[in-house]
Every structure is written in C-alpha cells, then in structure tokens.
XYZ file of N, CA and C in Angstrom:
348
model
N -39.328 55.011 229.689
C -38.697 55.520 228.487
C -38.041 54.350 227.780
N -38.136 54.340 226.484
C -37.527 53.254 225.723
C -36.010 53.379 225.771
N -35.342 52.270 225.505
C -33.879 52.288 225.496
C -33.363 53.249 224.442
N -34.021 53.273 223.281
C -33.592 54.176 222.208
C -33.714 55.621 222.647
N -34.822 55.965 223.302
C -35.003 57.345 223.770
C -33.985 57.682 224.840
N -33.706 56.725 225.744
C -32.735 56.968 226.810
C -31.350 57.207 226.240
N -31.005 56.485 225.155
C -29.681 56.630 224.564
C -29.511 57.970 223.859
N -30.597 58.590 223.405
C -30.486 59.839 222.678
C -30.499 61.064 223.581
N -30.790 60.887 224.859
C -30.858 62.019 225.776
C -29.447 62.391 226.226
N -29.117 63.649 226.098
C -27.805 64.174 226.460
C -27.910 64.798 227.853
N -27.400 64.104 228.864
C -27.520 64.578 230.238
C -26.833 65.921 230.464
N -25.675 66.146 229.820
C -24.984 67.434 229.977
C -25.831 68.570 229.424
N -26.458 68.313 228.295
C -27.337 69.314 227.687
C -28.479 69.657 228.626
N -29.132 68.633 229.183
C -30.283 68.876 230.055
C -29.875 69.423 231.407
N -28.695 69.102 231.858
C -28.190 69.705 233.089
C -28.005 71.208 232.880
N -27.491 71.582 231.722
C -27.300 73.006 231.404
C -28.640 73.726 231.298
N -29.607 73.107 230.649
C -30.914 73.727 230.463
C -31.728 73.704 231.758
N -31.400 72.776 232.651
C -32.173 72.606 233.874
C -32.114 73.775 234.838
N -31.121 74.619 234.722
C -30.975 75.749 235.636
C -31.835 76.926 235.168
N -32.682 77.484 236.064
C -33.564 78.586 235.657
C -32.817 79.825 235.148
N -31.676 80.137 235.743
C -30.915 81.308 235.290
C -30.408 81.082 233.872
N -29.920 79.889 233.596
C -29.433 79.610 232.244
C -30.571 79.605 231.225
N -31.744 79.105 231.621
C -32.891 79.163 230.695
C -33.250 80.610 230.398
N -33.210 81.464 231.410
C -33.511 82.891 231.207
C -32.456 83.517 230.290
N -31.208 83.111 230.455
C -30.149 83.642 229.597
C -30.381 83.225 228.147
N -30.771 81.967 227.930
C -31.082 81.527 226.568
C -32.233 82.339 225.995
N -33.258 82.584 226.814
C -34.383 83.418 226.365
C -33.900 84.802 225.944
N -33.077 85.411 226.785
C -32.563 86.746 226.469
C -31.739 86.740 225.191
N -30.895 85.732 225.028
C -30.081 85.662 223.811
C -30.951 85.439 222.579
N -31.992 84.652 222.710
C -32.897 84.442 221.573
C -33.635 85.730 221.219
N -34.034 86.484 222.228
C -34.744 87.748 221.991
C -33.821 88.794 221.386
N -32.628 88.927 221.978
C -31.694 89.973 221.564
C -30.838 89.578 220.361
N -30.697 88.294 220.124
C -29.860 87.832 219.030
C -28.443 87.512 219.478
N -27.925 88.258 220.445
C -26.589 88.032 220.983
C -26.429 88.866 222.239
N -25.405 88.544 223.013
C -25.149 89.325 224.214
C -23.837 88.932 224.848
N -23.359 89.806 225.717
C -22.146 89.557 226.484
C -22.543 89.296 227.938
N -21.584 88.859 228.736
C -21.862 88.658 230.158
C -22.346 89.960 230.790
N -21.765 91.075 230.367
C -22.156 92.375 230.911
C -23.591 92.737 230.535
N -23.937 92.597 229.264
C -25.296 92.980 228.847
C -26.339 92.050 229.453
N -26.018 90.766 229.559
C -26.974 89.821 230.150
C -27.150 90.067 231.641
N -26.074 90.427 232.330
C -26.156 90.627 233.784
C -27.077 91.784 234.144
N -27.302 92.705 233.229
C -28.220 93.827 233.480
C -29.675 93.361 233.620
N -29.968 92.190 233.068
C -31.333 91.670 233.074
C -31.536 90.530 234.068
N -30.494 90.197 234.810
C -30.557 89.035 235.699
C -30.172 89.422 237.124
N -30.693 88.690 238.101
C -30.385 89.013 239.503
C -29.085 88.384 239.997
N -28.104 88.253 239.104
C -26.806 87.684 239.470
C -25.702 88.594 238.934
N -24.498 88.397 239.442
C -23.371 89.235 239.034
C -22.903 88.881 237.624
N -22.109 89.780 237.072
C -21.521 89.540 235.761
C -20.658 88.283 235.786
N -19.927 88.079 236.890
C -19.073 86.895 237.014
C -19.915 85.617 237.025
N -21.052 85.646 237.699
C -21.945 84.476 237.714
C -22.494 84.217 236.312
N -22.845 85.292 235.605
C -23.335 85.143 234.232
C -22.257 84.508 233.360
N -21.013 84.960 233.524
C -19.909 84.403 232.736
C -19.751 82.901 233.005
N -19.897 82.480 234.254
C -19.804 81.052 234.578
C -20.960 80.279 233.953
N -22.170 80.834 234.024
C -23.332 80.183 233.399
C -23.139 80.073 231.886
N -22.591 81.120 231.274
C -22.330 81.081 229.833
C -21.316 79.995 229.493
N -20.342 79.787 230.376
C -19.370 78.716 230.169
C -20.041 77.346 230.151
N -21.011 77.146 231.039
C -21.751 75.874 231.075
C -22.540 75.704 229.782
N -23.234 76.764 229.372
C -24.015 76.708 228.130
C -23.112 76.469 226.920
N -21.929 77.064 226.940
C -20.969 76.886 225.843
C -20.481 75.438 225.788
N -20.125 74.876 226.938
C -19.662 73.478 226.969
C -20.754 72.510 226.523
N -22.007 72.864 226.762
C -23.125 72.013 226.330
C -23.467 72.247 224.862
N -22.793 73.218 224.239
C -23.024 73.489 222.821
C -24.255 74.330 222.542
N -24.830 74.926 223.595
C -26.057 75.712 223.418
C -25.784 77.147 222.974
N -24.592 77.641 223.247
C -24.205 78.972 222.788
C -22.824 78.879 222.159
N -22.522 79.871 221.350
C -21.213 79.965 220.704
C -20.676 81.366 220.986
N -19.422 81.428 221.385
C -18.806 82.715 221.719
C -17.902 83.190 220.591
N -17.950 84.497 220.350
C -17.008 85.126 219.425
C -16.411 86.333 220.147
N -15.124 86.591 219.939
C -14.501 87.736 220.606
C -15.172 89.052 220.186
N -15.366 89.915 221.178
C -15.930 91.249 220.933
C -15.183 92.223 221.831
N -14.036 92.684 221.372
C -13.211 93.563 222.201
C -12.660 92.779 223.381
N -12.902 93.295 224.584
C -12.405 92.637 225.784
C -13.348 91.546 226.286
N -14.489 91.430 225.657
C -15.470 90.432 226.082
C -15.744 89.434 224.970
N -16.590 88.496 225.274
C -17.074 87.546 224.285
C -18.546 87.807 224.050
N -18.940 87.745 222.786
C -20.345 87.896 222.427
C -20.897 86.500 222.175
N -21.995 86.199 222.844
C -22.595 84.864 222.761
C -23.864 84.892 221.925
N -24.031 83.853 221.142
C -25.243 83.617 220.350
C -25.710 82.202 220.625
N -27.021 81.993 220.526
C -27.571 80.656 220.698
C -27.172 79.804 219.502
N -26.745 78.597 219.782
C -26.410 77.630 218.736
C -27.715 76.896 218.411
N -28.367 77.350 217.348
C -29.719 76.865 217.053
C -29.783 75.376 216.759
N -28.740 74.812 216.174
C -28.751 73.373 215.885
C -28.832 72.568 217.182
N -28.101 72.992 218.196
C -28.122 72.282 219.480
C -29.458 72.501 220.191
N -30.022 73.687 220.066
C -31.329 73.941 220.665
C -32.395 73.091 219.977
N -32.296 72.945 218.669
C -33.214 72.091 217.917
C -33.063 70.640 218.373
N -31.835 70.235 218.620
C -31.575 68.884 219.130
C -32.231 68.695 220.498
N -32.161 69.703 221.348
C -32.785 69.629 222.671
C -34.298 69.479 222.551
N -34.890 70.233 221.637
C -36.340 70.145 221.416
C -36.709 68.742 220.947
N -35.925 68.180 220.050
C -36.188 66.825 219.549
C -36.068 65.799 220.676
N -35.064 65.967 221.525
C -34.907 65.054 222.656
C -36.097 65.149 223.592
N -36.546 66.370 223.853
C -37.691 66.573 224.739
C -38.940 65.928 224.155
N -39.137 66.062 222.860
C -40.289 65.439 222.201
C -40.197 63.918 222.307
N -39.004 63.372 222.138
C -38.808 61.929 222.232
C -39.113 61.421 223.639
N -38.597 62.115 224.634
C -38.854 61.733 226.022
C -40.351 61.871 226.324
N -40.969 62.939 225.844
C -42.407 63.135 226.052
C -43.226 62.019 225.436
N -42.872 61.604 224.231
C -43.581 60.505 223.562
C -43.415 59.201 224.337
N -42.214 58.956 224.828
C -41.961 57.734 225.592
C -42.805 57.725 226.865
N -42.886 58.876 227.543
C -43.699 58.951 228.753
C -45.186 58.835 228.433
N -45.630 59.417 227.338
C -47.033 59.268 226.938
C -47.375 57.803 226.732
N -46.504 57.062 226.052
C -46.733 55.637 225.814
C -46.750 54.867 227.134
N -45.840 55.196 228.014
C -45.779 54.535 229.321
C -47.063 54.798 230.113
N -47.523 56.038 230.113
C -48.751 56.375 230.842
C -49.972 55.697 230.242
N -49.996 55.551 228.925
C -51.105 54.832 228.285
C -51.123 53.366 228.719
N -49.942 52.740 228.820
C -49.873 51.352 229.289
C -50.373 51.244 230.722
N -49.985 52.172 231.567
C -50.440 52.179 232.967
C -51.957 52.335 233.023
N -52.485 53.221 232.200
C -53.928 53.433 232.161
C -54.651 52.153 231.753
N -54.153 51.480 230.709
C -54.790 50.232 230.268
C -54.747 49.168 231.363
N -53.650 49.067 232.064
C -53.529 48.093 233.159
C -54.518 48.431 234.264
N -54.593 49.703 234.641
C -55.523 50.121 235.702
C -56.967 49.860 235.297
N -57.296 50.133 234.045
C -58.666 49.872 233.571
C -58.972 48.382 233.578
N -57.998 47.546 233.197
C -58.195 46.094 233.217
C -58.409 45.597 234.642
N -57.651 46.122 235.577
C -57.801 45.753 236.992
C -59.194 46.162 237.480
N -59.593 47.367 237.122
C -60.919 47.856 237.538
C -62.035 46.990 236.963
N -61.937 46.602 235.697
C -62.940 45.740 235.079
C -62.969 44.371 235.765
N -61.795 43.834 236.076
C -61.728 42.524 236.735
C -62.348 42.568 238.123
N -62.183 43.683 238.808
C -62.767 43.818 240.152
C -64.284 43.965 240.085
N -64.781 44.537 238.993
C -66.233 44.733 238.855
C -66.931 43.435 238.460
N -66.219 42.506 237.860
C -66.822 41.235 237.407
C -66.994 40.260 238.527
C-alpha cells in the first residue's frame, strides 16, 4: 500500500466495521432507515445491552448518529462517514491491485529468465 493510501485509512473506522455484528447492524439501519437498540436486538442473536455497546462503537467511529427517542436513542447511518469508508476501501484495493501487478511482472520476468 502506498504511504498516501496508508495515511488515509482510519483504523478506528475499520475496527468498527470489522465486526460481523456491527456490519449486520449497519445493514439493518440502512434497510430500515433508523432503529433503536431494542428494535435492532430483535433481528440479532445478541442481547439489547450488547447491541447498545456495538452502537456505541459505531457512534464513536462516526458511522451512526443518535437522536433521543423517548427513553431510548434512535440511530441512523451517517452516510458521509460510510461514503468515506467506501472511498478508503477503494483506495486500499487500488494499492493492492498495483502491488499484485508488480509481483506478477517480477514473477513473469523470473520465469522468462529461467527459460532462457
């Protein structure tokens, strides 16, 4: 990965997205538009308290935004941060594609040299 690509990657963001339960929660929020820890826990194999902790991680990473809704908080996906994550992923993917192309060229050169 290039230095520029490495500098643009937000480790906290990717740590938050790296958890399968949190990715499922983001999917649910994108589908439903919004949700609370209670409504999300109905669709997940974890407790409401675990969902609330996962939402806290997503909130700190800027992936969701909470607004008060009675005794609970209603969460929505923060689309700007999700767009940023997609851009980072594309950047990292491009860097790896370039790296793999260099490896391929080196391997092909070695193979040609061995055949000569």
